[in-house]
PDB file of C-alpha atoms and ligand atoms in Angstrom:
ATOM      1  CA  MET A   1       0.000   0.000   0.000  1.00  0.00           C
ATOM      2  CA  GLN A   2       1.345   3.425  -0.893  1.00  0.00           C
ATOM      3  CA  LEU A   3       1.566   6.163   1.731  1.00  0.00           C
ATOM      4  CA  PHE A   4       0.671   9.756   0.876  1.00  0.00           C
ATOM      5  CA  ILE A   5       0.752  12.765   3.176  1.00  0.00           C
ATOM      6  CA  ASP A   6      -2.420  14.858   3.335  1.00  0.00           C
ATOM      7  CA  THR A   7      -1.231  18.438   3.776  1.00  0.00           C
ATOM      8  CA  ALA A   8       0.184  21.461   1.957  1.00  0.00           C
ATOM      9  CA  LYS A   9       2.654  22.314   4.747  1.00  0.00           C
ATOM     10  CA  VAL A  10       6.029  22.038   3.064  1.00  0.00           C
ATOM     11  CA  ASP A  11       8.031  21.546   6.281  1.00  0.00           C
ATOM     12  CA  GLU A  12       5.926  18.478   7.128  1.00  0.00           C
ATOM     13  CA  ILE A  13       6.193  17.161   3.561  1.00  0.00           C
ATOM     14  CA  ARG A  14       9.979  17.633   3.593  1.00  0.00           C
ATOM     15  CA  THR A  15      10.351  15.788   6.914  1.00  0.00           C
ATOM     16  CA  ALA A  16       8.152  12.861   5.850  1.00  0.00           C
ATOM     17  CA  ALA A  17       9.919  12.639   2.460  1.00  0.00           C
ATOM     18  CA  ASP A  18      13.236  12.440   4.322  1.00  0.00           C
ATOM     19  CA  TRP A  19      11.999   9.304   6.148  1.00  0.00           C
ATOM     20  CA  GLY A  20      12.049   7.474   2.802  1.00  0.00           C
ATOM     21  CA  ILE A  21       8.523   6.045   3.033  1.00  0.00           C
ATOM     22  CA  LEU A  22       6.508   8.759   1.283  1.00  0.00           C
ATOM     23  CA  ASP A  23       4.979   7.984  -2.137  1.00  0.00           C
ATOM     24  CA  GLY A  24       2.889  11.082  -2.806  1.00  0.00           C
ATOM     25  CA  VAL A  25       0.864  14.034  -1.517  1.00  0.00           C
ATOM     26  CA  THR A  26      -2.804  15.008  -1.410  1.00  0.00           C
ATOM     27  CA  THR A  27      -3.862  18.617  -0.971  1.00  0.00           C
ATOM     28  CA  ASN A  28      -7.237  20.287  -0.788  1.00  0.00           C
ATOM     29  CA  PRO A  29      -8.466  23.911  -0.614  1.00  0.00           C
ATOM     30  CA  THR A  30      -8.444  23.795   3.223  1.00  0.00           C
ATOM     31  CA  HIS A  31      -4.792  22.696   3.262  1.00  0.00           C
ATOM     32  CA  ILE A  32      -3.786  25.388   0.756  1.00  0.00           C
ATOM     33  CA  ALA A  33      -5.620  28.082   2.771  1.00  0.00           C
ATOM     34  CA  ALA A  34      -3.863  26.944   5.983  1.00  0.00           C
ATOM     35  CA  THR A  35      -0.440  27.749   4.479  1.00  0.00           C
ATOM     36  CA  GLY A  36      -1.394  31.433   4.000  1.00  0.00           C
ATOM     37  CA  ARG A  37       0.831  31.454   0.898  1.00  0.00           C
ATOM     38  CA  PRO A  38       0.110  31.934  -2.836  1.00  0.00           C
ATOM     39  CA  PHE A  39      -1.263  28.735  -4.403  1.00  0.00           C
ATOM     40  CA  GLU A  40       1.371  28.458  -7.150  1.00  0.00           C
ATOM     41  CA  ASP A  41       4.307  29.027  -4.742  1.00  0.00           C
ATOM     42  CA  VAL A  42       3.094  26.233  -2.457  1.00  0.00           C
ATOM     43  CA  LEU A  43       2.593  23.856  -5.396  1.00  0.00           C
ATOM     44  CA  ARG A  44       6.024  24.614  -6.887  1.00  0.00           C
ATOM     45  CA  GLU A  45       7.662  23.801  -3.561  1.00  0.00           C
ATOM     46  CA  ILE A  46       5.684  20.582  -3.018  1.00  0.00           C
ATOM     47  CA  PHE A  47       6.515  19.319  -6.536  1.00  0.00           C
ATOM     48  CA  SER A  48      10.201  20.057  -5.889  1.00  0.00           C
ATOM     49  CA  ILE A  49      10.189  17.930  -2.703  1.00  0.00           C
ATOM     50  CA  VAL A  50       8.231  14.818  -3.739  1.00  0.00           C
ATOM     51  CA  ASP A  51       8.675  12.917  -6.987  1.00  0.00           C
ATOM     52  CA  GLY A  52       5.318  11.124  -6.933  1.00  0.00           C
ATOM     53  CA  PRO A  53       1.612  11.734  -7.570  1.00  0.00           C
ATOM     54  CA  ILE A  54       0.446  15.043  -6.064  1.00  0.00           C
ATOM     55  CA  SER A  55      -3.286  15.749  -5.981  1.00  0.00           C
ATOM     56  CA  VAL A  56      -4.421  19.331  -6.533  1.00  0.00           C
ATOM     57  CA  GLU A  57      -8.136  20.088  -6.218  1.00  0.00           C
ATOM     58  CA  THR A  58     -10.358  21.979  -8.650  1.00  0.00           C
ATOM     59  CA  VAL A  59     -12.899  24.475  -7.290  1.00  0.00           C
ATOM     60  CA  SER A  60     -15.353  25.029 -10.176  1.00  0.00           C
ATOM     61  CA  LEU A  61     -18.822  23.524  -9.969  1.00  0.00           C
ATOM     62  CA  ASP A  62     -19.460  23.068 -13.716  1.00  0.00           C
ATOM     63  CA  ALA A  63     -17.750  20.536 -15.992  1.00  0.00           C
ATOM     64  CA  GLU A  64     -16.324  23.229 -18.318  1.00  0.00           C
ATOM     65  CA  GLY A  65     -14.674  25.029 -15.417  1.00  0.00           C
ATOM     66  CA  ILE A  66     -13.377  21.818 -13.834  1.00  0.00           C
ATOM     67  CA  VAL A  67     -11.866  20.683 -17.148  1.00  0.00           C
ATOM     68  CA  ALA A  68     -10.183  24.076 -17.638  1.00  0.00           C
ATOM     69  CA  GLU A  69      -8.731  23.996 -14.107  1.00  0.00           C
ATOM     70  CA  GLY A  70      -7.778  20.338 -14.516  1.00  0.00           C
ATOM     71  CA  ARG A  71      -5.856  21.018 -17.723  1.00  0.00           C
ATOM     72  CA  ALA A  72      -4.040  23.902 -16.014  1.00  0.00           C
ATOM     73  CA  ILE A  73      -3.118  21.672 -13.051  1.00  0.00           C
ATOM     74  CA  ALA A  74      -1.876  18.937 -15.426  1.00  0.00           C
ATOM     75  CA  ARG A  75       0.219  21.482 -17.352  1.00  0.00           C
ATOM     76  CA  PHE A  76       1.720  22.763 -14.099  1.00  0.00           C
ATOM     77  CA  HIS A  77       3.687  19.553 -13.470  1.00  0.00           C
ATOM     78  CA  PRO A  78       3.798  16.017 -14.939  1.00  0.00           C
ATOM     79  CA  ASN A  79       3.261  14.516 -11.433  1.00  0.00           C
ATOM     80  CA  ALA A  80       0.009  16.436 -10.920  1.00  0.00           C
ATOM     81  CA  VAL A  81      -3.233  14.554 -10.320  1.00  0.00           C
ATOM     82  CA  VAL A  82      -6.463  16.526 -10.720  1.00  0.00           C
ATOM     83  CA  LYS A  83      -8.690  16.162  -7.675  1.00  0.00           C
ATOM     84  CA  VAL A  84     -12.393  16.486  -8.470  1.00  0.00           C
ATOM     85  CA  PRO A  85     -15.388  16.253  -6.083  1.00  0.00           C
ATOM     86  CA  VAL A  86     -17.820  13.426  -6.811  1.00  0.00           C
ATOM     87  CA  MET A  87     -20.880  15.118  -8.352  1.00  0.00           C
ATOM     88  CA  ILE A  88     -22.482  14.953 -11.809  1.00  0.00           C
ATOM     89  CA  GLU A  89     -20.486  17.881 -13.234  1.00  0.00           C
ATOM     90  CA  GLY A  90     -17.345  16.508 -11.591  1.00  0.00           C
ATOM     91  CA  LEU A  91     -17.726  13.065 -13.148  1.00  0.00           C
ATOM     92  CA  LYS A  92     -18.469  14.599 -16.570  1.00  0.00           C
ATOM     93  CA  ALA A  93     -15.169  16.457 -16.226  1.00  0.00           C
ATOM     94  CA  VAL A  94     -13.322  13.313 -15.063  1.00  0.00           C
ATOM     95  CA  LYS A  95     -14.544  11.473 -18.165  1.00  0.00           C
ATOM     96  CA  ARG A  96     -13.188  14.236 -20.412  1.00  0.00           C
ATOM     97  CA  LEU A  97      -9.905  14.573 -18.546  1.00  0.00           C
ATOM     98  CA  SER A  98      -9.352  10.817 -18.623  1.00  0.00           C
ATOM     99  CA  THR A  99      -9.792  10.754 -22.425  1.00  0.00           C
ATOM    100  CA  GLU A 100      -6.984  13.364 -22.511  1.00  0.00           C
ATOM    101  CA  ASN A 101      -4.828  11.020 -20.362  1.00  0.00           C
ATOM    102  CA  ILE A 102      -4.962  13.453 -17.440  1.00  0.00           C
ATOM    103  CA  ARG A 103      -4.907  11.600 -14.121  1.00  0.00           C
ATOM    104  CA  THR A 104      -7.759  12.281 -11.701  1.00  0.00           C
ATOM    105  CA  ASN A 105      -8.590  11.694  -8.037  1.00  0.00           C
ATOM    106  CA  VAL A 106     -12.319  11.684  -7.318  1.00  0.00           C
ATOM    107  CA  THR A 107     -12.745  13.046  -3.817  1.00  0.00           C
ATOM    108  CA  LEU A 108     -15.408  13.428  -1.102  1.00  0.00           C
ATOM    109  CA  CYS A 109     -16.595   9.873  -1.714  1.00  0.00           C
ATOM    110  CA  PHE A 110     -19.041   8.644   0.922  1.00  0.00           C
ATOM    111  CA  SER A 111     -20.728   5.693  -0.824  1.00  0.00           C
ATOM    112  CA  ALA A 112     -19.655   2.616  -2.772  1.00  0.00           C
ATOM    113  CA  THR A 113     -22.008   3.564  -5.620  1.00  0.00           C
ATOM    114  CA  GLN A 114     -20.205   6.914  -5.967  1.00  0.00           C
ATOM    115  CA  ALA A 115     -16.962   4.926  -6.197  1.00  0.00           C
ATOM    116  CA  PHE A 116     -18.522   2.743  -8.916  1.00  0.00           C
ATOM    117  CA  LEU A 117     -19.517   5.828 -10.953  1.00  0.00           C
ATOM    118  CA  ALA A 118     -16.046   7.356 -10.543  1.00  0.00           C
ATOM    119  CA  ALA A 119     -14.495   4.155 -11.924  1.00  0.00           C
ATOM    120  CA  LYS A 120     -16.911   4.188 -14.885  1.00  0.00           C
ATOM    121  CA  ALA A 121     -15.899   7.788 -15.605  1.00  0.00           C
ATOM    122  CA  GLY A 122     -12.269   6.682 -15.774  1.00  0.00           C
ATOM    123  CA  ALA A 123     -10.930   8.046 -12.464  1.00  0.00           C
ATOM    124  CA  THR A 124      -7.332   7.149 -11.651  1.00  0.00           C
ATOM    125  CA  TYR A 125      -8.037   7.283  -7.888  1.00  0.00           C
ATOM    126  CA  ILE A 126     -11.136   7.243  -5.704  1.00  0.00           C
ATOM    127  CA  SER A 127     -10.891   8.865  -2.258  1.00  0.00           C
ATOM    128  CA  PRO A 128     -13.290   7.329   0.271  1.00  0.00           C
ATOM    129  CA  PHE A 129     -13.358   9.529   3.412  1.00  0.00           C
ATOM    130  CA  ILE A 130     -12.964   7.003   6.213  1.00  0.00           C
ATOM    131  CA  HIS A 131     -12.975   8.966   9.456  1.00  0.00           C
ATOM    132  CA  ARG A 132     -15.695  11.407   8.416  1.00  0.00           C
ATOM    133  CA  LYS A 133     -17.777   8.335   7.509  1.00  0.00           C
ATOM    134  CA  GLU A 134     -17.119   6.848  10.966  1.00  0.00           C
ATOM    135  CA  LEU A 135     -18.133  10.148  12.568  1.00  0.00           C
ATOM    136  CA  ALA A 136     -21.465   9.854  10.744  1.00  0.00           C
ATOM    137  CA  GLY A 137     -22.021   6.468  12.450  1.00  0.00           C
ATOM    138  CA  ASP A 138     -21.026   4.260   9.493  1.00  0.00           C
ATOM    139  CA  ASP A 139     -18.321   1.608   9.315  1.00  0.00           C
ATOM    140  CA  GLY A 140     -15.469   3.036   7.260  1.00  0.00           C
ATOM    141  CA  MET A 141     -13.905  -0.340   6.653  1.00  0.00           C
ATOM    142  CA  VAL A 142     -17.040  -2.029   5.353  1.00  0.00           C
ATOM    143  CA  PHE A 143     -17.079   0.876   2.908  1.00  0.00           C
ATOM    144  CA  VAL A 144     -13.505   0.219   1.688  1.00  0.00           C
ATOM    145  CA  ARG A 145     -14.172  -3.521   1.446  1.00  0.00           C
ATOM    146  CA  GLN A 146     -17.291  -2.877  -0.662  1.00  0.00           C
ATOM    147  CA  ILE A 147     -15.327  -0.682  -3.088  1.00  0.00           C
ATOM    148  CA  ARG A 148     -12.509  -3.276  -3.257  1.00  0.00           C
ATOM    149  CA  ALA A 149     -15.049  -6.028  -4.010  1.00  0.00           C
ATOM    150  CA  ILE A 150     -16.771  -3.975  -6.755  1.00  0.00           C
ATOM    151  CA  TYR A 151     -13.499  -2.964  -8.436  1.00  0.00           C
ATOM    152  CA  ASP A 152     -12.116  -6.507  -8.293  1.00  0.00           C
ATOM    153  CA  ARG A 153     -15.304  -8.166  -9.505  1.00  0.00           C
ATOM    154  CA  TYR A 154     -15.731  -5.850 -12.519  1.00  0.00           C
ATOM    155  CA  GLY A 155     -12.046  -5.287 -13.242  1.00  0.00           C
ATOM    156  CA  TYR A 156     -11.945  -1.512 -12.670  1.00  0.00           C
ATOM    157  CA  LYS A 157      -8.382  -0.209 -12.537  1.00  0.00           C
ATOM    158  CA  THR A 158      -9.247   2.853 -10.388  1.00  0.00           C
ATOM    159  CA  LYS A 159      -7.038   2.855  -7.288  1.00  0.00           C
ATOM    160  CA  ILE A 160      -8.569   3.112  -3.821  1.00  0.00           C
ATOM    161  CA  LEU A 161      -6.956   6.070  -2.038  1.00  0.00           C
ATOM    162  CA  ALA A 162      -8.264   5.924   1.538  1.00  0.00           C
ATOM    163  CA  ALA A 163      -8.537   9.466   2.914  1.00  0.00           C
ATOM    164  CA  SER A 164      -9.673  11.283   6.067  1.00  0.00           C
ATOM    165  CA  ILE A 165      -7.615   9.045   8.330  1.00  0.00           C
ATOM    166  CA  ARG A 166      -7.368   9.892  12.051  1.00  0.00           C
ATOM    167  CA  THR A 167      -6.293   6.690  13.826  1.00  0.00           C
ATOM    168  CA  VAL A 168      -3.592   4.030  13.489  1.00  0.00           C
ATOM    169  CA  LYS A 169      -6.334   1.406  13.528  1.00  0.00           C
ATOM    170  CA  GLU A 170      -7.896   2.987  10.445  1.00  0.00           C
ATOM    171  CA  VAL A 171      -4.547   2.610   8.641  1.00  0.00           C
ATOM    172  CA  LEU A 172      -4.292  -1.038   9.697  1.00  0.00           C
ATOM    173  CA  ASP A 173      -7.866  -1.638   8.552  1.00  0.00           C
ATOM    174  CA  CYS A 174      -7.044  -0.054   5.170  1.00  0.00           C
ATOM    175  CA  LEU A 175      -4.089  -2.426   4.789  1.00  0.00           C
ATOM    176  CA  LEU A 176      -6.283  -5.423   5.573  1.00  0.00           C
ATOM    177  CA  ALA A 177      -9.160  -4.231   3.363  1.00  0.00           C
ATOM    178  CA  GLY A 178      -6.866  -3.904   0.324  1.00  0.00           C
ATOM    179  CA  ALA A 179      -6.691  -0.125  -0.156  1.00  0.00           C
ATOM    180  CA  ASP A 180      -4.076   0.785  -2.783  1.00  0.00           C
ATOM    181  CA  VAL A 181      -3.065   4.046  -1.093  1.00  0.00           C
ATOM    182  CA  CYS A 182      -3.672   5.661   2.274  1.00  0.00           C
ATOM    183  CA  THR A 183      -3.281   9.414   2.751  1.00  0.00           C
ATOM    184  CA  MET A 184      -2.975  10.924   6.211  1.00  0.00           C
ATOM    185  CA  PRO A 185      -1.825  13.985   8.148  1.00  0.00           C
ATOM    186  CA  PHE A 186       1.779  14.267   9.346  1.00  0.00           C
ATOM    187  CA  ASP A 187       0.965  13.333  12.966  1.00  0.00           C
ATOM    188  CA  MET A 188      -0.631  10.091  11.770  1.00  0.00           C
ATOM    189  CA  LEU A 189       2.440   9.144   9.706  1.00  0.00           C
ATOM    190  CA  GLN A 190       4.500   9.738  12.865  1.00  0.00           C
ATOM    191  CA  ALA A 191       2.089   7.667  14.961  1.00  0.00           C
ATOM    192  CA  LEU A 192       2.623   4.648  12.680  1.00  0.00           C
ATOM    193  CA  TYR A 193       6.211   4.412  13.970  1.00  0.00           C
ATOM    194  CA  LYS A 194       5.381   4.749  17.646  1.00  0.00           C
ATOM    195  CA  HIS A 195       5.012   1.974  20.207  1.00  0.00           C
ATOM    196  CA  SER A 196       5.623   2.413  23.941  1.00  0.00           C
ATOM    197  CA  MET A 197       7.248  -1.058  24.158  1.00  0.00           C
ATOM    198  CA  THR A 198       9.748  -0.070  21.443  1.00  0.00           C
ATOM    199  CA  ASP A 199      10.666   3.038  23.471  1.00  0.00           C
ATOM    200  CA  ALA A 200      11.009   1.029  26.691  1.00  0.00           C
ATOM    201  CA  GLY A 201      13.043  -1.716  24.987  1.00  0.00           C
ATOM    202  CA  LEU A 202      15.395   0.800  23.393  1.00  0.00           C
ATOM    203  CA  ALA A 203      15.941   2.596  26.725  1.00  0.00           C
ATOM    204  CA  MET A 204      16.869  -0.741  28.337  1.00  0.00           C
ATOM    205  CA  PHE A 205      19.320  -1.719  25.572  1.00  0.00           C
ATOM    206  CA  LEU A 206      21.058   1.669  25.687  1.00  0.00           C
ATOM    207  CA  ASP A 207      21.294   1.531  29.461  1.00  0.00           C
ATOM    208  CA  ASP A 208      22.907  -1.917  29.326  1.00  0.00           C
ATOM    209  CA  TRP A 209      25.279  -0.748  26.595  1.00  0.00           C
ATOM    210  CA  LYS A 210      26.867   1.650  29.125  1.00  0.00           C
ATOM    211  CA  LYS A 211      28.269  -1.464  30.901  1.00  0.00           C
ATOM    212  CA  VAL A 212      30.154  -2.586  27.741  1.00  0.00           C
ATOM    213  CA  PRO A 213      33.822  -1.416  27.406  1.00  0.00           C
ATOM    214  CA  PRO A 214      34.310   1.189  24.602  1.00  0.00           C
ATOM    215  CA  ALA A 215      33.668  -0.636  21.326  1.00  0.00           C
ATOM    216  CA  LYS A 216      36.440   0.014  18.775  1.00  0.00           C
ATOM    217  CA  LEU A 217      34.156  -1.098  15.922  1.00  0.00           C
ATOM    218  CA  PHE A 218      31.794   1.780  16.605  1.00  0.00           C
ATOM    219  CA  THR A 219      34.305   4.482  17.673  1.00  0.00           C
ATOM    220  CA  GLU A 220      36.183   3.926  14.391  1.00  0.00           C
ATOM    221  CA  ALA A 221      32.930   3.963  12.422  1.00  0.00           C
ATOM    222  CA  HIS A 222      31.996   7.344  13.927  1.00  0.00           C
ATOM    223  CA  ALA A 223      35.509   8.650  13.252  1.00  0.00           C
ATOM    224  CA  GLY A 224      35.174   7.578   9.599  1.00  0.00           C
ATOM    225  CA  VAL A 225      37.955   4.944   9.784  1.00  0.00           C
ATOM    226  CA  HIS A 226      37.447   2.235   7.121  1.00  0.00           C
TER     227      HIS A 226
HETATM  228  C1  E4P B   1      -8.087  13.699   1.113  1.00  0.00           C
HETATM  229  O1  E4P B   1      -7.570  13.737   0.026  1.00  0.00           O
HETATM  230  C2  E4P B   1      -8.551  14.865   1.876  1.00  0.00           C
HETATM  231  O2  E4P B   1      -7.694  15.953   1.641  1.00  0.00           O
HETATM  232  C3  E4P B   1      -8.591  14.650   3.367  1.00  0.00           C
HETATM  233  O3  E4P B   1      -8.342  13.349   3.760  1.00  0.00           O
HETATM  234  C4  E4P B   1      -9.749  15.357   3.973  1.00  0.00           C
HETATM  235  O4  E4P B   1     -10.319  14.701   5.059  1.00  0.00           O
HETATM  236  P1  E4P B   1     -10.230  15.234   6.537  1.00  0.00           P
HETATM  237  O5  E4P B   1     -10.350  16.723   6.507  1.00  0.00           O
HETATM  238  O6  E4P B   1     -11.334  14.555   7.256  1.00  0.00           O
HETATM  239  O7  E4P B   1      -8.881  14.785   7.034  1.00  0.00           O
END
């Protein structure tokens, strides 16, 4: 499963990219607004940090406008993916953009039938919103499993990009449900590494290491001796 970061904050993107596990980025109008910076400047910086799919969202409500914005986003950088809300005008635009070989990410998906329509329109990615779905009293994982089953049964190539992730358990569930990609905020990426028993075990090992006489193998390694 690929890991994307869901933010437009370049310091967070840079840090996560440095960990070596980041495959791409998803942004949305809320993330762009939170940076307080000009749209194009933020995008230029993100594209310079991550060499992978980067979703940039359209804001028009009619197919013509979405297609125009989508073409502009695609021209901006070869790694750009055009993020389009799931609605009739949005899916009309996705169909047109896909015939122009422009990659799309259909967002704000809250039902498996919406995911089915996005696949029919030729979407590259579908973004089911897991945590927001849970907050509404639904089971986010049943939702991902339904989409997986539909895509597998009918051979749709659209990738499932699980979004709106707030807990480590939701990430684990996405892995088990067969999501292709999971996008999450920086603090969630960090949380995937954390376990209190790892911290305790490491503290114990390092404490015991103090009882070992100075190790030439390591002192030479730190000094750059080959
Ligand atoms: C995904 O692409 C969205 O940007 C994101 O996950 C939004 O969901 P949230 O605001 O619930 O995190």
